[in-house]
Coordinates of C-alpha atoms in Angstrom, one line a residue:
M17 CA 76.4 95.6 173.3
S18 CA 73.3 96.5 171.4
E19 CA 74.8 99.9 170.6
L20 CA 77.9 98.3 169.1
R21 CA 75.8 96.0 166.9
E22 CA 73.8 99.0 165.7
K23 CA 77.0 100.9 164.7
L24 CA 78.3 97.9 162.8
T25 CA 75.1 97.5 161.0
N26 CA 75.1 101.2 160.0
L27 CA 78.7 100.9 158.8
K28 CA 77.8 98.0 156.5
E29 CA 74.9 99.9 155.1
R30 CA 77.1 102.8 154.3
T31 CA 79.7 100.7 152.5
N32 CA 79.6 101.0 148.6
W33 CA 80.3 97.5 147.6
S34 CA 80.2 98.3 143.9
L35 CA 82.9 100.9 144.2
L36 CA 85.1 98.6 146.3
F37 CA 84.8 95.8 143.7
G38 CA 85.6 98.2 140.8
V39 CA 88.7 99.5 142.5
S40 CA 89.9 95.9 143.3
F41 CA 89.4 94.8 139.6
F42 CA 91.3 97.9 138.3
L43 CA 94.2 97.1 140.6
L44 CA 94.2 93.5 139.4
V45 CA 94.2 94.5 135.7
L46 CA 97.0 97.1 136.4
F47 CA 99.1 94.4 138.0
V48 CA 98.7 92.0 135.1
V49 CA 99.6 94.7 132.5
I50 CA 102.7 95.7 134.4
K51 CA 103.7 92.0 134.7
L52 CA 103.2 91.4 130.9
T53 CA 105.1 94.6 130.1
F54 CA 108.1 93.4 132.1
N55 CA 107.9 89.9 130.6
F56 CA 107.8 91.4 127.0
S57 CA 110.8 93.7 127.8
D58 CA 112.7 90.6 129.0
W59 CA 111.8 88.8 125.8
L60 CA 113.0 91.6 123.6
V61 CA 116.3 91.8 125.4
Q62 CA 116.8 88.0 125.1
D63 CA 115.8 88.0 121.4
K64 CA 117.2 91.3 120.2
D65 CA 120.0 89.5 118.4
A66 CA 117.8 87.1 116.5
R67 CA 119.4 86.6 113.1
L68 CA 117.9 86.5 109.7
K69 CA 117.9 82.9 108.3
Q70 CA 115.9 83.3 105.1
L71 CA 115.9 85.6 102.1
Q72 CA 113.1 85.6 99.6
V73 CA 113.6 87.4 96.3
L74 CA 110.2 88.1 94.8
G75 CA 109.2 89.6 91.4
E76 CA 110.6 88.2 88.2
P77 CA 114.1 89.7 87.7
H78 CA 115.3 88.9 84.2
Y79 CA 118.5 90.9 83.8
T80 CA 119.6 90.9 87.5
E81 CA 121.1 87.7 88.9
E82 CA 119.8 86.6 92.3
R83 CA 123.4 86.3 93.5
D84 CA 123.9 90.0 92.7
I85 CA 120.9 90.9 94.8
I86 CA 122.1 88.8 97.7
T87 CA 125.6 90.4 97.4
A88 CA 124.1 93.8 97.6
I89 CA 121.9 93.0 100.6
K90 CA 125.0 91.5 102.5
Q91 CA 126.4 95.0 102.6
A92 CA 123.8 95.8 105.3
D93 CA 124.0 94.8 108.9
L94 CA 122.1 91.5 109.0
N95 CA 123.1 90.5 112.6
S96 CA 119.8 91.4 114.1
F97 CA 116.3 90.9 112.8
F98 CA 114.9 93.8 114.9
E99 CA 117.7 96.3 114.2
L100 CA 117.9 95.7 110.4
D101 CA 117.3 98.9 108.5
V102 CA 115.0 97.9 105.6
K103 CA 115.4 101.4 104.0
H104 CA 119.1 100.8 103.7
V105 CA 118.6 97.4 102.2
Q106 CA 116.1 98.9 99.7
Q107 CA 118.7 101.5 98.7
L108 CA 121.4 98.9 98.2
V109 CA 119.1 96.8 95.9
T110 CA 117.9 99.8 93.8
E111 CA 121.6 100.8 93.2
L112 CA 121.9 97.7 91.0
P113 CA 122.0 98.7 87.3
W114 CA 118.9 96.9 86.1
V115 CA 116.7 97.5 89.2
A116 CA 114.1 100.2 88.8
S117 CA 112.5 99.9 92.3
A118 CA 112.5 97.5 95.3
S119 CA 110.4 97.0 98.4
V120 CA 111.8 95.3 101.5
R121 CA 109.9 93.9 104.4
K122 CA 110.8 91.7 107.4
Q123 CA 108.6 88.7 108.1
W124 CA 108.7 87.3 111.6
P125 CA 110.6 85.4 112.8
D126 CA 113.6 85.2 110.6
T127 CA 112.8 86.1 107.0
L128 CA 113.6 89.1 104.8
Q129 CA 111.5 89.6 101.6
V130 CA 112.7 91.7 98.7
Y131 CA 110.4 92.5 95.8
V132 CA 112.3 93.6 92.7
V133 CA 111.0 95.6 89.7
E134 CA 113.4 95.9 86.8
H135 CA 113.8 98.4 84.0
H136 CA 112.4 97.2 80.7
P137 CA 114.7 98.5 78.0
V138 CA 112.9 99.9 74.9
A139 CA 115.7 101.9 73.2
Y140 CA 119.3 102.9 73.2
W141 CA 119.9 106.5 74.2
N142 CA 122.9 108.4 72.9
D143 CA 124.7 105.1 72.2
D144 CA 125.8 104.4 75.8
M145 CA 122.6 104.6 77.8
L146 CA 119.2 102.9 77.7
L147 CA 115.5 104.1 77.9
N148 CA 112.8 102.2 79.8
T149 CA 109.1 102.1 79.0
K150 CA 108.5 105.4 80.8
G151 CA 111.1 107.2 78.7
Q152 CA 113.5 107.4 81.6
V153 CA 117.3 107.0 81.1
F154 CA 119.2 104.4 83.0
S155 CA 122.7 102.9 82.7
A156 CA 123.1 99.1 82.6
P157 CA 125.3 96.5 80.7
T158 CA 123.9 96.4 77.2
N159 CA 125.3 93.0 76.5
K160 CA 122.3 91.5 78.4
V161 CA 119.9 93.0 75.8
N162 CA 119.1 90.2 73.5
T163 CA 116.6 92.0 71.3
Q164 CA 117.1 94.6 68.6
L165 CA 116.3 98.1 70.0
P166 CA 115.9 101.4 68.2
S167 CA 118.6 104.1 68.7
L168 CA 117.5 107.5 69.9
F169 CA 119.6 110.6 70.3
G170 CA 119.0 114.0 71.9
P171 CA 120.1 116.6 74.4
E172 CA 119.8 115.9 78.2
G173 CA 116.2 116.3 79.4
S174 CA 114.6 115.4 76.0
E175 CA 114.4 111.6 76.6
G176 CA 110.7 111.5 77.3
E177 CA 109.7 113.7 74.3
A178 CA 112.0 111.7 72.0
W179 CA 110.5 108.4 73.1
Q180 CA 106.9 109.5 72.8
T181 CA 107.7 111.0 69.3
F182 CA 109.3 107.7 68.2
V183 CA 106.4 105.6 69.4
R184 CA 103.9 107.9 67.6
F185 CA 105.8 107.9 64.3
K186 CA 106.7 104.2 64.4
E187 CA 103.0 103.4 64.5
L188 CA 102.3 105.8 61.6
F189 CA 105.0 104.3 59.5
A190 CA 104.0 100.7 60.3
V191 CA 100.5 101.3 59.0
N192 CA 102.1 102.3 55.7
G193 CA 104.5 99.4 55.5
L194 CA 107.6 101.3 56.7
N195 CA 109.8 100.7 59.7
L196 CA 111.3 103.5 61.8
T197 CA 114.5 102.4 63.5
S198 CA 116.2 105.6 64.7
L199 CA 115.5 109.2 65.7
A200 CA 117.6 112.2 66.6
L201 CA 116.7 115.6 68.2
S202 CA 119.4 118.2 67.7
E203 CA 120.4 120.9 70.2
R204 CA 118.2 123.3 68.2
F205 CA 115.3 120.9 68.5
A206 CA 115.3 119.8 64.8
W207 CA 114.2 116.3 64.2
Q208 CA 115.7 113.6 62.0
L209 CA 114.3 110.1 61.4
W210 CA 115.9 106.9 59.9
L211 CA 114.0 104.0 58.3
D212 CA 115.2 100.5 58.0
N213 CA 115.6 100.9 54.3
G214 CA 118.3 103.5 54.8
I215 CA 116.2 106.6 54.1
R216 CA 116.9 109.6 56.3
L217 CA 114.2 112.2 56.8
N218 CA 114.9 115.8 57.8
L219 CA 111.8 117.2 59.5
G220 CA 113.1 120.5 61.0
R221 CA 111.5 121.9 64.2
E222 CA 107.9 122.6 63.2
E223 CA 104.9 120.5 62.0
K224 CA 106.8 117.3 62.1
A225 CA 103.7 115.1 62.0
K226 CA 102.4 116.9 58.9
R227 CA 105.8 116.6 57.2
V228 CA 106.0 112.9 58.0
Q229 CA 102.6 112.4 56.4
R230 CA 103.8 114.3 53.3
F231 CA 106.6 111.9 52.9
I232 CA 104.3 108.9 53.3
D233 CA 102.0 110.3 50.6
V234 CA 104.9 110.9 48.1
Y235 CA 107.1 107.8 48.8
P236 CA 105.2 105.4 46.5
H237 CA 106.1 107.6 43.6
L238 CA 109.8 108.0 44.8
K239 CA 110.5 104.3 45.0
K240 CA 109.4 103.7 41.4
R241 CA 112.8 104.9 40.2
Q242 CA 114.7 101.8 39.0
D243 CA 118.2 103.4 38.5
V244 CA 118.7 104.9 42.0
R245 CA 117.3 104.7 45.5
V246 CA 116.2 107.4 47.9
D247 CA 118.9 108.5 50.4
V248 CA 117.7 111.7 52.1
V249 CA 114.4 113.5 52.0
D250 CA 114.4 117.1 53.2
L251 CA 110.9 118.1 54.4
R252 CA 111.8 121.4 55.9
Y253 CA 109.5 123.3 53.6
D254 CA 106.0 124.7 53.9
T255 CA 105.1 122.7 50.8
G256 CA 107.0 120.2 48.8
L257 CA 110.3 118.4 49.6
A258 CA 113.8 117.8 48.3
V259 CA 115.1 114.3 47.6
Q260 CA 118.6 113.2 47.4
F261 CA 119.2 109.9 45.6
K262 CA 122.2 107.5 45.5
P263 CA 123.2 104.8 43.1
L264 CA 122.1 101.2 43.6
D265 CA 124.7 98.8 44.8
V266 CA 125.4 95.6 43.0
T267 CA 122.9 93.5 45.0
E268 CA 120.1 96.0 44.6
E269 CA 120.7 96.1 40.8
E270 CA 120.5 92.3 40.6
Q271 CA 117.3 92.3 42.6
K272 CA 115.7 95.0 40.5
S273 CA 116.7 93.3 37.2
K274 CA 115.2 90.0 38.4
A275 CA 112.0 91.8 39.4

């Protein structure tokens, strides 16, 4: 009997209680994780057909009606919150004429948020298109434009250069009391400008800034003529310029006589 007790005592002493506790704790954690995983999978299966109930249009769209945005979004499959393809919705919204970009995100549990950034029109391009503030061309109904925009013309791919040139010269003319309203770049990259007083400037292809300044310097002398008014100024010369005049109309004659 004493030998049996001695063996049991030795067995207890050899037992690593820390290891046994660690293994037991690991098995318990593993069981809990597996149980939660199965519960989560069941929950996903049950709620995979959760429907979208709210749509939030963010940003401040001015030219695009909210109903047009909603109509575009409804072309996507909205039957499941989880399975909704936000990239597809984004593509549908950005296809609207006035939309420059859109970001789409799902907000749990039932909301779709769409943030819309519109084009801001700054000029007409080749009569039937529009330019935005980045000098990019886009097509949209022009009847929604309620401000007077300048008209720019040029070959495909020259939009950015044309817009930058217009902005540069418009500021230069404004400082000198003149208003630039239109600009054209030919296929041979020759520049023409139109002012709001009807004067057309032919600048040619080279040194356009220098030639514009030459006109500004000379214009105070040109407008002193009382019998005619300036029509076209050809600045395509290394020095000097050529001026084409045209007769005053009746209204202009009356105004000059009163002055």
